[in-house]
CSV table of C-alpha atoms in Angstrom, one decimal:
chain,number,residue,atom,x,y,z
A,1,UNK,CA,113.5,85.5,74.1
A,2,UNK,CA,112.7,88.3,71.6
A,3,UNK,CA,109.3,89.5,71.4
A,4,UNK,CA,108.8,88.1,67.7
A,5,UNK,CA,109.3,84.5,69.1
A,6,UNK,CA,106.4,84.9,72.0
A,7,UNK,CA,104.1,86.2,68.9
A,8,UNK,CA,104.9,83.2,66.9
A,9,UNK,CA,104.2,80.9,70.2
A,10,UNK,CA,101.0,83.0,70.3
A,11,UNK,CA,99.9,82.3,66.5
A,12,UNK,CA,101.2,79.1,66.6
A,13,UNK,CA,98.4,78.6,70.1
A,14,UNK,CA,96.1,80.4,68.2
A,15,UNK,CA,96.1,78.3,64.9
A,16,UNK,CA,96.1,75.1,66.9
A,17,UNK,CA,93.7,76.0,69.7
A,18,UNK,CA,95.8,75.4,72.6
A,19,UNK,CA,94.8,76.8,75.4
A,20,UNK,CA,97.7,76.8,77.4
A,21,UNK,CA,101.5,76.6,77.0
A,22,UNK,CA,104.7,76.8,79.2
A,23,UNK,CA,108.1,76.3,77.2
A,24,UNK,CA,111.6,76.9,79.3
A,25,UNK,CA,114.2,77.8,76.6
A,26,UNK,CA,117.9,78.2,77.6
A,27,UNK,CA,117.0,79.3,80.9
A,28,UNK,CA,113.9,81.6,80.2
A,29,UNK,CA,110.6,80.5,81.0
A,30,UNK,CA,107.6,81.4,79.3
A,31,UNK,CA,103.9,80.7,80.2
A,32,UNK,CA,101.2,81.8,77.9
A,33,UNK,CA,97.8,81.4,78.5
A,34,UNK,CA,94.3,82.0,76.5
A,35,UNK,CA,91.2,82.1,78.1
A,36,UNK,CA,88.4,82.0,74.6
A,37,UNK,CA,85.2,81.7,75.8
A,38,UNK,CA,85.0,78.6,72.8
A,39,UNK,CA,87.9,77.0,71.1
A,40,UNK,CA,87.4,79.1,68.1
A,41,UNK,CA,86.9,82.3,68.5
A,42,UNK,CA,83.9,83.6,66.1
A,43,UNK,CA,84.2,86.3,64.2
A,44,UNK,CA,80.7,88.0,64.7
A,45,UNK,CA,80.7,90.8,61.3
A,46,UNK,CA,82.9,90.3,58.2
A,47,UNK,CA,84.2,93.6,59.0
A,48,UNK,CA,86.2,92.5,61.6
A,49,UNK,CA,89.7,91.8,60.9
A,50,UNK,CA,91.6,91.4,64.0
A,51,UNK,CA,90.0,90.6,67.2
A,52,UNK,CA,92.2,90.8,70.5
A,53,UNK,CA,93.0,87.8,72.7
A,54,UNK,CA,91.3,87.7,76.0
A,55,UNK,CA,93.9,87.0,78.1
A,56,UNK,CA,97.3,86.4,77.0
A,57,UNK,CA,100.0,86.5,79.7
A,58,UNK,CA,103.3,87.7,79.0
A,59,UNK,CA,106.0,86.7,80.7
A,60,UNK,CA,107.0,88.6,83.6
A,61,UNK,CA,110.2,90.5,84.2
A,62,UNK,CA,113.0,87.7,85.0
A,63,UNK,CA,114.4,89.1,88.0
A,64,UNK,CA,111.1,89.1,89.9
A,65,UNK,CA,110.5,84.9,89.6
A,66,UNK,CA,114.3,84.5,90.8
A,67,UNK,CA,113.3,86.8,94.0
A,68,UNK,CA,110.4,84.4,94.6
A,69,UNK,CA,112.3,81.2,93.6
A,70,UNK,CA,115.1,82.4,96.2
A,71,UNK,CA,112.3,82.3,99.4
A,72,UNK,CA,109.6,80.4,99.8
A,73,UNK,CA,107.9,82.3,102.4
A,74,UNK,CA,107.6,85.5,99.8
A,75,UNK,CA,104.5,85.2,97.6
A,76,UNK,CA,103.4,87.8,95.0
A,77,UNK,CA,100.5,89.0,94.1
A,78,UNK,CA,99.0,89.4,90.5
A,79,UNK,CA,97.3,91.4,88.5
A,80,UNK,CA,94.0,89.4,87.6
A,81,UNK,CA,93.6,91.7,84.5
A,82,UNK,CA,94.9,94.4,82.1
A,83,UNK,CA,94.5,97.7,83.1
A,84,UNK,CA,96.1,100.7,85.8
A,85,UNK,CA,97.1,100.4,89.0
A,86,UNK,CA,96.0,102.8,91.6
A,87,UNK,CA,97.6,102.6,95.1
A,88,UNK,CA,95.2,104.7,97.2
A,89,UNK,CA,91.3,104.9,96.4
A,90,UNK,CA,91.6,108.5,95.2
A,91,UNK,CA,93.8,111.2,93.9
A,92,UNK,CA,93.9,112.9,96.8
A,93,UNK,CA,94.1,110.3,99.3
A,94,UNK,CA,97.0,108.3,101.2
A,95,UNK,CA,98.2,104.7,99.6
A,96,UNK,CA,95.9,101.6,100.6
A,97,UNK,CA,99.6,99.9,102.0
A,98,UNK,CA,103.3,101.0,102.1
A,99,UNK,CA,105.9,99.0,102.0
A,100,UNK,CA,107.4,97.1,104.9
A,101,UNK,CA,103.6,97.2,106.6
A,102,UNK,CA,102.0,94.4,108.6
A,103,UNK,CA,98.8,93.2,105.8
A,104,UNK,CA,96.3,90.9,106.9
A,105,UNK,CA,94.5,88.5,104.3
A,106,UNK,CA,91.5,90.1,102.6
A,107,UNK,CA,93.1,94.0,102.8
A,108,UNK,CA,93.1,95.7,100.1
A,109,UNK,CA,96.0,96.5,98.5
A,110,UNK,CA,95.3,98.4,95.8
A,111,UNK,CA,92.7,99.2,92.7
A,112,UNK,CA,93.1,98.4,89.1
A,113,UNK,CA,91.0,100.1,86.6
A,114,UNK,CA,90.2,98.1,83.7
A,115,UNK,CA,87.6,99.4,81.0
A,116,UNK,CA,86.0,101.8,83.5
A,117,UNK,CA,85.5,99.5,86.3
A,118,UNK,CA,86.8,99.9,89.5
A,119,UNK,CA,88.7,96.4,90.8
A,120,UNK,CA,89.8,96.1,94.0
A,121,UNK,CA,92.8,93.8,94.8
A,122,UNK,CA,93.1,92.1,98.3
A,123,UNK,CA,95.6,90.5,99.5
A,124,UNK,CA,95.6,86.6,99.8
A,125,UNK,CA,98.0,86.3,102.6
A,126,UNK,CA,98.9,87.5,106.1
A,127,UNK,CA,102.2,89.0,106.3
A,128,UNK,CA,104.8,91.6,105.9
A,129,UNK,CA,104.7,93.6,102.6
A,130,UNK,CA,108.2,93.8,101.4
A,131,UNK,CA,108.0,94.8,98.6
A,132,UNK,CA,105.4,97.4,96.1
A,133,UNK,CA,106.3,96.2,92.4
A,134,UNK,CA,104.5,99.3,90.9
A,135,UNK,CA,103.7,103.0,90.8
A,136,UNK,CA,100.8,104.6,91.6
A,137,UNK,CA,98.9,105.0,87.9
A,138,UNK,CA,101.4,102.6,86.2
A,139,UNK,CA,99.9,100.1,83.4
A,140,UNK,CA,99.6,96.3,84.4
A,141,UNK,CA,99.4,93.9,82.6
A,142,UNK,CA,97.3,90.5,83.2
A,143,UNK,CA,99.3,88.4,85.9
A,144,UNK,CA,102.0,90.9,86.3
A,145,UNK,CA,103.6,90.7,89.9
A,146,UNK,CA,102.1,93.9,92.1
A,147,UNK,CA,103.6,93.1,95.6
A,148,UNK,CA,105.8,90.6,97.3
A,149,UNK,CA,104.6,89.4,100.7
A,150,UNK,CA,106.6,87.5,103.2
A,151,UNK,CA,104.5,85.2,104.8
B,1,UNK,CA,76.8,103.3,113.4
B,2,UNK,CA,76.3,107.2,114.4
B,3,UNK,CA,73.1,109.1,113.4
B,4,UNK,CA,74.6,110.1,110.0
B,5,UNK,CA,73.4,106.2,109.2
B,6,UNK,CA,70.0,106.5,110.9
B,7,UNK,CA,67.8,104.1,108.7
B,8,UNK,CA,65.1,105.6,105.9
B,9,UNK,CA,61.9,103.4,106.4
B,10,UNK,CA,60.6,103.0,102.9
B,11,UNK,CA,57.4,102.3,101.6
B,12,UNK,CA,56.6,98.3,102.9
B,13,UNK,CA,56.0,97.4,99.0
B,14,UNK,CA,59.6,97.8,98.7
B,15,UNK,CA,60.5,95.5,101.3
B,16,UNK,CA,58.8,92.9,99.5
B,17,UNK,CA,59.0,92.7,95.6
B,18,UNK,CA,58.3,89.9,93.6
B,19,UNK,CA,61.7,89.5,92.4
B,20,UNK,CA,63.7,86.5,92.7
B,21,UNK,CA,67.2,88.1,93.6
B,22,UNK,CA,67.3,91.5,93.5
B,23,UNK,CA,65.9,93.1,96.9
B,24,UNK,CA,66.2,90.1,98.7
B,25,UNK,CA,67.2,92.3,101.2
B,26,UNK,CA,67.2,95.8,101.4
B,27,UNK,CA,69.1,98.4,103.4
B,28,UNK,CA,67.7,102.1,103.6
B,29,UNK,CA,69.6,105.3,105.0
B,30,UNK,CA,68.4,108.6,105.0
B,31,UNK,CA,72.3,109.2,104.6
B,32,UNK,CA,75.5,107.3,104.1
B,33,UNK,CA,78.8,108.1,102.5
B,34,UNK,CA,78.2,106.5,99.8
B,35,UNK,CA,75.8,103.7,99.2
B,36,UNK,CA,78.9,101.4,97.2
B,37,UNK,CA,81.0,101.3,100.4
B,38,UNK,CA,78.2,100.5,102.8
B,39,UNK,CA,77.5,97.6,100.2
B,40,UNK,CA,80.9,96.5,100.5
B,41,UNK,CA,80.6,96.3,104.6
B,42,UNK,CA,77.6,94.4,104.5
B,43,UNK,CA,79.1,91.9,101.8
B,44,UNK,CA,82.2,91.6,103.4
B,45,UNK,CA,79.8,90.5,106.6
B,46,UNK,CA,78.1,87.7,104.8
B,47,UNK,CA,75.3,90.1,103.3
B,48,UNK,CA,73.2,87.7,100.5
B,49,UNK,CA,73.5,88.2,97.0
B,50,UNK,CA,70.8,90.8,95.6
B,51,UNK,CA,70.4,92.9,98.9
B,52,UNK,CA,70.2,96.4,98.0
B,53,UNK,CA,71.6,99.8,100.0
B,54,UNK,CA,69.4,102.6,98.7
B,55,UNK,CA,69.8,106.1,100.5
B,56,UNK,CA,68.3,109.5,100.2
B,57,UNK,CA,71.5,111.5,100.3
B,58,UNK,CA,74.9,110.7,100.1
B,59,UNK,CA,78.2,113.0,101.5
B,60,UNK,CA,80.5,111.2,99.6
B,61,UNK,CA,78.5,109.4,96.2
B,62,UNK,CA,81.7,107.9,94.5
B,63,UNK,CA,82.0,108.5,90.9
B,64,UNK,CA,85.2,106.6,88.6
B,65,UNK,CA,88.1,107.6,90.1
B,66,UNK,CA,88.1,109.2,93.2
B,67,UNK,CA,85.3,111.6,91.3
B,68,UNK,CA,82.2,111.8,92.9
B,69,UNK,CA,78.9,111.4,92.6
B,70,UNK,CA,76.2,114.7,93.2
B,71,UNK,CA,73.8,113.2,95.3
B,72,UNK,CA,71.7,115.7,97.5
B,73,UNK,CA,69.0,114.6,99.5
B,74,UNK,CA,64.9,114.6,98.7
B,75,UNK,CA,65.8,113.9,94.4
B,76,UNK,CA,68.0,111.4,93.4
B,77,UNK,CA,68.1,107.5,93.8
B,78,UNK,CA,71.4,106.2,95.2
B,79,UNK,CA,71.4,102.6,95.3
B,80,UNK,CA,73.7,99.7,95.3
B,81,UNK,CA,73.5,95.9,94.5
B,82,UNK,CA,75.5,93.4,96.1
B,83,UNK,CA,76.4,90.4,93.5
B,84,UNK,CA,78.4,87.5,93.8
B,85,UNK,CA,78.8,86.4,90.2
B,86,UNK,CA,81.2,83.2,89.6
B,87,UNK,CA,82.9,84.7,86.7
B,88,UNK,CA,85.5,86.2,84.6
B,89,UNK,CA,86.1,90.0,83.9
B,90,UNK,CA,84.1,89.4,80.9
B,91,UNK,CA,81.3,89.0,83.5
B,92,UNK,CA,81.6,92.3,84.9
B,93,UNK,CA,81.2,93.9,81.9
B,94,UNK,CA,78.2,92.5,81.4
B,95,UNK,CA,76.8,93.2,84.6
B,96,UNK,CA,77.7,96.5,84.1
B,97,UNK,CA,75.3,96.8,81.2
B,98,UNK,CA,72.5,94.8,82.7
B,99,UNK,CA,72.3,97.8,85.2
B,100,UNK,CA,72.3,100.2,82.5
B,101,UNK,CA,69.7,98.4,80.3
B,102,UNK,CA,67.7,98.5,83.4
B,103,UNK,CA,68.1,101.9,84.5
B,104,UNK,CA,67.8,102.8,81.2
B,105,UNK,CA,64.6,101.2,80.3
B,106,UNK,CA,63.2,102.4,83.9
B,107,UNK,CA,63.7,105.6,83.1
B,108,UNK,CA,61.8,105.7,79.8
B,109,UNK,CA,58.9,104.3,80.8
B,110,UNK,CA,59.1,107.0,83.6
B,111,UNK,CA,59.6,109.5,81.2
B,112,UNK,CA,58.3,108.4,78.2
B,113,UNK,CA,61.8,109.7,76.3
B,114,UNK,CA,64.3,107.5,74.6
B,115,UNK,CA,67.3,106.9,76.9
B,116,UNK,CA,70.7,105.9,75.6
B,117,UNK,CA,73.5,104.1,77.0
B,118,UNK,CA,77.1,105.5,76.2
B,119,UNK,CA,79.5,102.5,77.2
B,120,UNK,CA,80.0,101.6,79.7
B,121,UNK,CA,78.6,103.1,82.1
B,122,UNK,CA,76.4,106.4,81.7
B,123,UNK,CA,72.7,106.8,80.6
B,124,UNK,CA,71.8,109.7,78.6
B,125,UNK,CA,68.6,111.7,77.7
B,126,UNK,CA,69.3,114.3,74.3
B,127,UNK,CA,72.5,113.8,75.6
B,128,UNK,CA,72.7,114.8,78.7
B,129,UNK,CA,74.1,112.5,81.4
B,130,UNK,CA,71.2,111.3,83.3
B,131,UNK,CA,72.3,108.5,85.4
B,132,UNK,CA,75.6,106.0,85.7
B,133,UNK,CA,76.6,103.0,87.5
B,134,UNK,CA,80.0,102.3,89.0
B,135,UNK,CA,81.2,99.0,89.2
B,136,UNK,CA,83.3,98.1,92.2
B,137,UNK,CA,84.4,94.9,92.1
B,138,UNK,CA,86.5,93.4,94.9
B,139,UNK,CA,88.9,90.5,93.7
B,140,UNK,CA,90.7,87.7,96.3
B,141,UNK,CA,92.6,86.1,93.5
B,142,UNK,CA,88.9,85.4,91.8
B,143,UNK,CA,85.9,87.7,92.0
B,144,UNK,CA,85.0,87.7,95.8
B,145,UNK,CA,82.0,90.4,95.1
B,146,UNK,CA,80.6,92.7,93.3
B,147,UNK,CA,79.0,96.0,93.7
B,148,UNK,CA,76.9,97.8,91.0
B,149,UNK,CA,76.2,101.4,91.9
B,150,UNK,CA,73.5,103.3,90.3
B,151,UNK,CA,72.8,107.0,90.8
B,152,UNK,CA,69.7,108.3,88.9
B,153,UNK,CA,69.2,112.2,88.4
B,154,UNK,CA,65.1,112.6,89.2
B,155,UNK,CA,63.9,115.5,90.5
B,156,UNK,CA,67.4,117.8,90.2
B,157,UNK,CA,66.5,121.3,88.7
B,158,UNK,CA,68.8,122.7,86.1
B,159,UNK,CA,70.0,125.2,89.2
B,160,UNK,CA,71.4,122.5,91.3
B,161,UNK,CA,73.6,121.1,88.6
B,162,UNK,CA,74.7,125.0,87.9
B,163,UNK,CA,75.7,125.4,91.5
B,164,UNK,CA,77.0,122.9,91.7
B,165,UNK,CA,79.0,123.2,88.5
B,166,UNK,CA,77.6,120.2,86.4
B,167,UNK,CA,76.2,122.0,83.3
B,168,UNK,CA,76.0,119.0,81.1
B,169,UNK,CA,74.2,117.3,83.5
B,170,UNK,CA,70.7,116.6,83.6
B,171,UNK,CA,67.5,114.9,85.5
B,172,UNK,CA,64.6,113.4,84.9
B,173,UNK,CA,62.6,116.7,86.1
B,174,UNK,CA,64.4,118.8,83.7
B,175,UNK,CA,63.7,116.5,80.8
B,176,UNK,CA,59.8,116.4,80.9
B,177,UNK,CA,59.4,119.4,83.2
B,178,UNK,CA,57.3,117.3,85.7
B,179,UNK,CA,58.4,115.8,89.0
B,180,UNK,CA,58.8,111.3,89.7
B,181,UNK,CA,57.5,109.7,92.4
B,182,UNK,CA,60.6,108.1,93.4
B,183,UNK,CA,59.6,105.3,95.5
B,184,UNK,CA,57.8,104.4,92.3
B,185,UNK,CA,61.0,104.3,90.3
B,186,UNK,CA,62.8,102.3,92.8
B,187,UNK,CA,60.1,99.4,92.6
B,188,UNK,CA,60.2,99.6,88.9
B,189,UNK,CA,64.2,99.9,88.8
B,190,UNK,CA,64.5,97.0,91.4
B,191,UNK,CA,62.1,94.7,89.0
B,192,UNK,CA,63.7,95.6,85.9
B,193,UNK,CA,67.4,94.7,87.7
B,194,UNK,CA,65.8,91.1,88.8
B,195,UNK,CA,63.8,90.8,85.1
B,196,UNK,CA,67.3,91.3,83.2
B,197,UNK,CA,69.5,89.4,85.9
B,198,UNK,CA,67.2,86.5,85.8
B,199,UNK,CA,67.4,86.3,82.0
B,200,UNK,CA,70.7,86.6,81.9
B,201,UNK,CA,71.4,84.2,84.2
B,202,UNK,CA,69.4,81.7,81.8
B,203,UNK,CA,70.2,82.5,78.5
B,204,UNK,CA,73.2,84.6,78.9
B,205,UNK,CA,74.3,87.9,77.5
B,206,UNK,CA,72.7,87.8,74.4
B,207,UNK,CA,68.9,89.0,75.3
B,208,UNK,CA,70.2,91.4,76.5
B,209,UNK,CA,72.8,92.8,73.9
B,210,UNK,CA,69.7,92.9,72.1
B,211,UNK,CA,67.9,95.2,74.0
B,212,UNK,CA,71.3,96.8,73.9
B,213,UNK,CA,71.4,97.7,70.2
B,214,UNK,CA,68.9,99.9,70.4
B,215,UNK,CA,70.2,102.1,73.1
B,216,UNK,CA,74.3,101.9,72.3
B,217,UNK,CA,75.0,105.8,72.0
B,218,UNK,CA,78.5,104.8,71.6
B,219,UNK,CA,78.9,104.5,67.9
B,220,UNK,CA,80.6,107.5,66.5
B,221,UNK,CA,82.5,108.1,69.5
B,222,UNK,CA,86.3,108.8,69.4
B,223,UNK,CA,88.1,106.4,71.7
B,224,UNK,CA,92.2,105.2,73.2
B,225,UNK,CA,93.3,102.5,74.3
B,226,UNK,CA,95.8,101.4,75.9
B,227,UNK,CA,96.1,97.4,76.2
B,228,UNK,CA,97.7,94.5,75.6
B,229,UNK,CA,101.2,96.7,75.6
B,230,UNK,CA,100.0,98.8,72.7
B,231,UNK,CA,98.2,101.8,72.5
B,232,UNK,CA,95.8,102.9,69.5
B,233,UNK,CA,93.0,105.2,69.5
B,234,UNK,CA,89.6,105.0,66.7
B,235,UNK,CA,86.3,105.2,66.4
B,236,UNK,CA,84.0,103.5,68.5
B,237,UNK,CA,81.9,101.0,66.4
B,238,UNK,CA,79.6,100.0,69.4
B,239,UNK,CA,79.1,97.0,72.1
B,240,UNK,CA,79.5,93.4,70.8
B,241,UNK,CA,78.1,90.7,72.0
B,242,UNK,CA,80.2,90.1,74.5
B,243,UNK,CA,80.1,93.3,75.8
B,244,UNK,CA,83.5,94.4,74.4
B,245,UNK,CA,83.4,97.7,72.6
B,246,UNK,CA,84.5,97.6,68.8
B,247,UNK,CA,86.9,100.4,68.1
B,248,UNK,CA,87.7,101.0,64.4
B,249,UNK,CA,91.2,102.6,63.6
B,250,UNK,CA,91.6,103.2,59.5
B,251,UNK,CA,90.8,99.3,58.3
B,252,UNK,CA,91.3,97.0,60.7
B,253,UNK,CA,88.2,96.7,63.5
B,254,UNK,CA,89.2,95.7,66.9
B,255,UNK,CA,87.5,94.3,69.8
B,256,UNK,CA,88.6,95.7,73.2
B,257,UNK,CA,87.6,93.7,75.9
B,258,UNK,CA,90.2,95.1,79.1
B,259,UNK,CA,92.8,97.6,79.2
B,260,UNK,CA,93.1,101.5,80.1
B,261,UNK,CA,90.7,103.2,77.9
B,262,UNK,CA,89.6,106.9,77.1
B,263,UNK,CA,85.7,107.5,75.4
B,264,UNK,CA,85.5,111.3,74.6
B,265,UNK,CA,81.6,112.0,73.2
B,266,UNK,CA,82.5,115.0,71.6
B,267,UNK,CA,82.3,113.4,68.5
B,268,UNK,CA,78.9,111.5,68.8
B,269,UNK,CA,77.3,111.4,65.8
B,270,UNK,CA,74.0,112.1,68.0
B,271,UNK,CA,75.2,115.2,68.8
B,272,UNK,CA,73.6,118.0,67.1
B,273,UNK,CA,73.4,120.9,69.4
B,274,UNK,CA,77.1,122.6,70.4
B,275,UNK,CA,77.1,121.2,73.6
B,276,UNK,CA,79.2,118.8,73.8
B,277,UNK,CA,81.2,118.6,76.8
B,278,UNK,CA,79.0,115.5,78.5
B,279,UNK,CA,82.4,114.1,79.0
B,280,UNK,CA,83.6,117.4,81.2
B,281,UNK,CA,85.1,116.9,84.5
B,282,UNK,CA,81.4,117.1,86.0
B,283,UNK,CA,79.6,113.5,87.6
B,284,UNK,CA,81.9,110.3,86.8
């Protein structure tokens, strides 16, 4: 699906005040979601001539939903915002997890900062983390996949 | 807990505000680490919403990023708020500012000197970085908690912050050349925190991007951002009212409300002396 198609499905949401909308198309899925704090958006100063989106999700890389679709037990966790991904709590110290560790529900994981504030990501599940999905300092977006865990 | 957490007994007036939230309990160290992680202990052991961690000295204050936070003992106020808001990011950003209105507005009245708030999360005096808060927010697929960290510069002299190597930094002490009671502060900083929470909590973020307006240092500034897969850098407009930041770049005015973003203050139009470097690798 090219990209100018998912900005016409975001337009087309936008005109029409749809909140929500997940459309499969010759085998690719696409979920796109906005979260307005009222159905229309209000523009607050004339000046203002393009406002951004709260929260849009893209659609995530393909090959990551066919890993999850393959297992059951592996769940991944998401990004609950737009920002960077940190893996240890500073510069200069050692990653929250590595791959292929034991993580119990409720550890952190690692920290994405978004707009200045610091957000700390835990993990949701007990299990084995197979498998890191990002770099330390990399740009997430909203809902991207971060980890897999095999529960 | 070792002797490094030995508790601070405070004065009892503290233990027992009139505020509805905010100091419902409240946790005093003569040291800690840093006041933010101790919050996040407590929380994570059923602490209630509003208690407060204040200490007189912390070894490791945290500051944005793994930077830290100058926080000798016997001057400063290092305090953090536990809140469990049931909310979006959005949310966070305005709880961020609440804290700074607060602090802000504390510290005038202390002072009697305007104090400014350059988003989103440092409050200035001519300039000068007098205080910030550090949000730490800790998400289990929704917000679990929250933790807003406040560190207030009162009685530093200008030769700690040169020793230290923070020129751009200033305190309350330097500012009017006369010394805080800071137990005094701390009453007035928790009642201002419960005055703005309660308020917001009624009539949302609007009272309080109101009192915001007048204290939004952030106009003029230059600004990046990175979000939404694009990248564009302008001039900061100020704080809407939904706490996102308006960035201008040539006609078109945006409204960033998440994403990786950059302020440098070297180009605040407040700025009329030559030093300029509030934004130097110093506190935050």
């Amino acid at each position: 699906m090219e990209l100018k198609r998912i900005r016409q499905l975001i337009s087309l949401m936008k005109k029409n005040n749809i909140s929500e909308l997940e459309l499969e198309e010759s085998g690719f899925k696409v979920k796109l979601k906005t979260n307005m704090p009222s159905a229309v958006p209000t523009v607050l100063t004339p000046e203002i001539t393009q406002s951004m989106p709260y929260y849009t999700s893209l659609p995530a890389p393909p090959q990551q939903k066919t890993e999850v679709a393959g297992n059951e037990n592996l769940k991944t966790v998401k990004s609950p915002m737009v920002g960077t991904c940190y893996r240890s709590p500073a510069p200069d110290k050692s990653a929250y997890v590595e791959e292929g560790e034991m993580v119990k529900q409720g550890q952190i994981l690692c920290l994405v900062e978004a707009m200045k504030l610091m957000n700390e990501i835990e993990s949701p599940y007990d299990g084995k983390l197979v498998s890191v999905l990002v770099k330390n300092a990399q740009p997430v977006e909203y809902d991207e996949p971060l980890f897999l865990i095999e529960t | 807990m070792s002797s490094k957490y030995s508790l601070l007994r405070l004065p009892a007036f503290l233990y027992s505000l009139p505020t509805q939230l905010i100091g419902s309990r409240v946790y005093s160290f003569k040291e800690v680490d840093s006041t933010n992680q101790i919050a996040m202990i407590l929380a994570e052991e059923g602490a209630p919403e509003g208690a407060v961690v204040v200490a007189d000295r912390q070894h490791n204050g945290r500051g944005q990023r793994g930077r830290g936070w100058y926080s000798p003992p016997g001057v400063g106020i290092y305090l953090s708020i536990i809140l469990k808001p049931r909310s979006v990011l959005a949310t966070v950003h305005q709880l961020s500012l609440l804290a700074a209105v607060a602090t802000a507005e504390c510290i005038e009245s202390a002072t009697g000197l305007k104090a400014g708030i350059k988003w989103p999360n440092d409050v200035i005096i001519n300039n000068h970085k007098v205080a910030g808060i550090l949000v730490e927010a800790h998400w289990a697929e929704e917000i679990k908690y929250l933790i807003l960290g406040i560190g207030i510069n009162v009685n530093h002299t200008k030769d700690m912050f040169l020793t230290q190597g923070f020129p751009a930094a200033t305190s309350m002490a330097i500012e009017t050349g006369r010394e805080c009671l800071r137990e005094e502060l701390l009453r007035e900083l928790m009642l201002k925190l419960d005055h703005w929470h309660r308020i917001y909590q009624e009539d949302g973020f609007e009272p309080l991007w109101g009192r915001i307006q007048d204290m939004d240092r952030t106009p003029g500034g230059w600004v990046e951002v990175v979000s939404m897969g694009e990248c564009f850098e302008g001039e900061a407009l100020g704080i809407d009212k939904d706490a996102s930041l308006l960035v201008r770049t040539g006609e078109i005015v945006r409204r960033v409300t998440q994403g990786r973003i950059r302020v440098s203050c070297d180009q605040l139009q407040h700025l009329n002396s030559t030093d300029s470097n509030i934004t130097t690798p110093e506190q935050h």
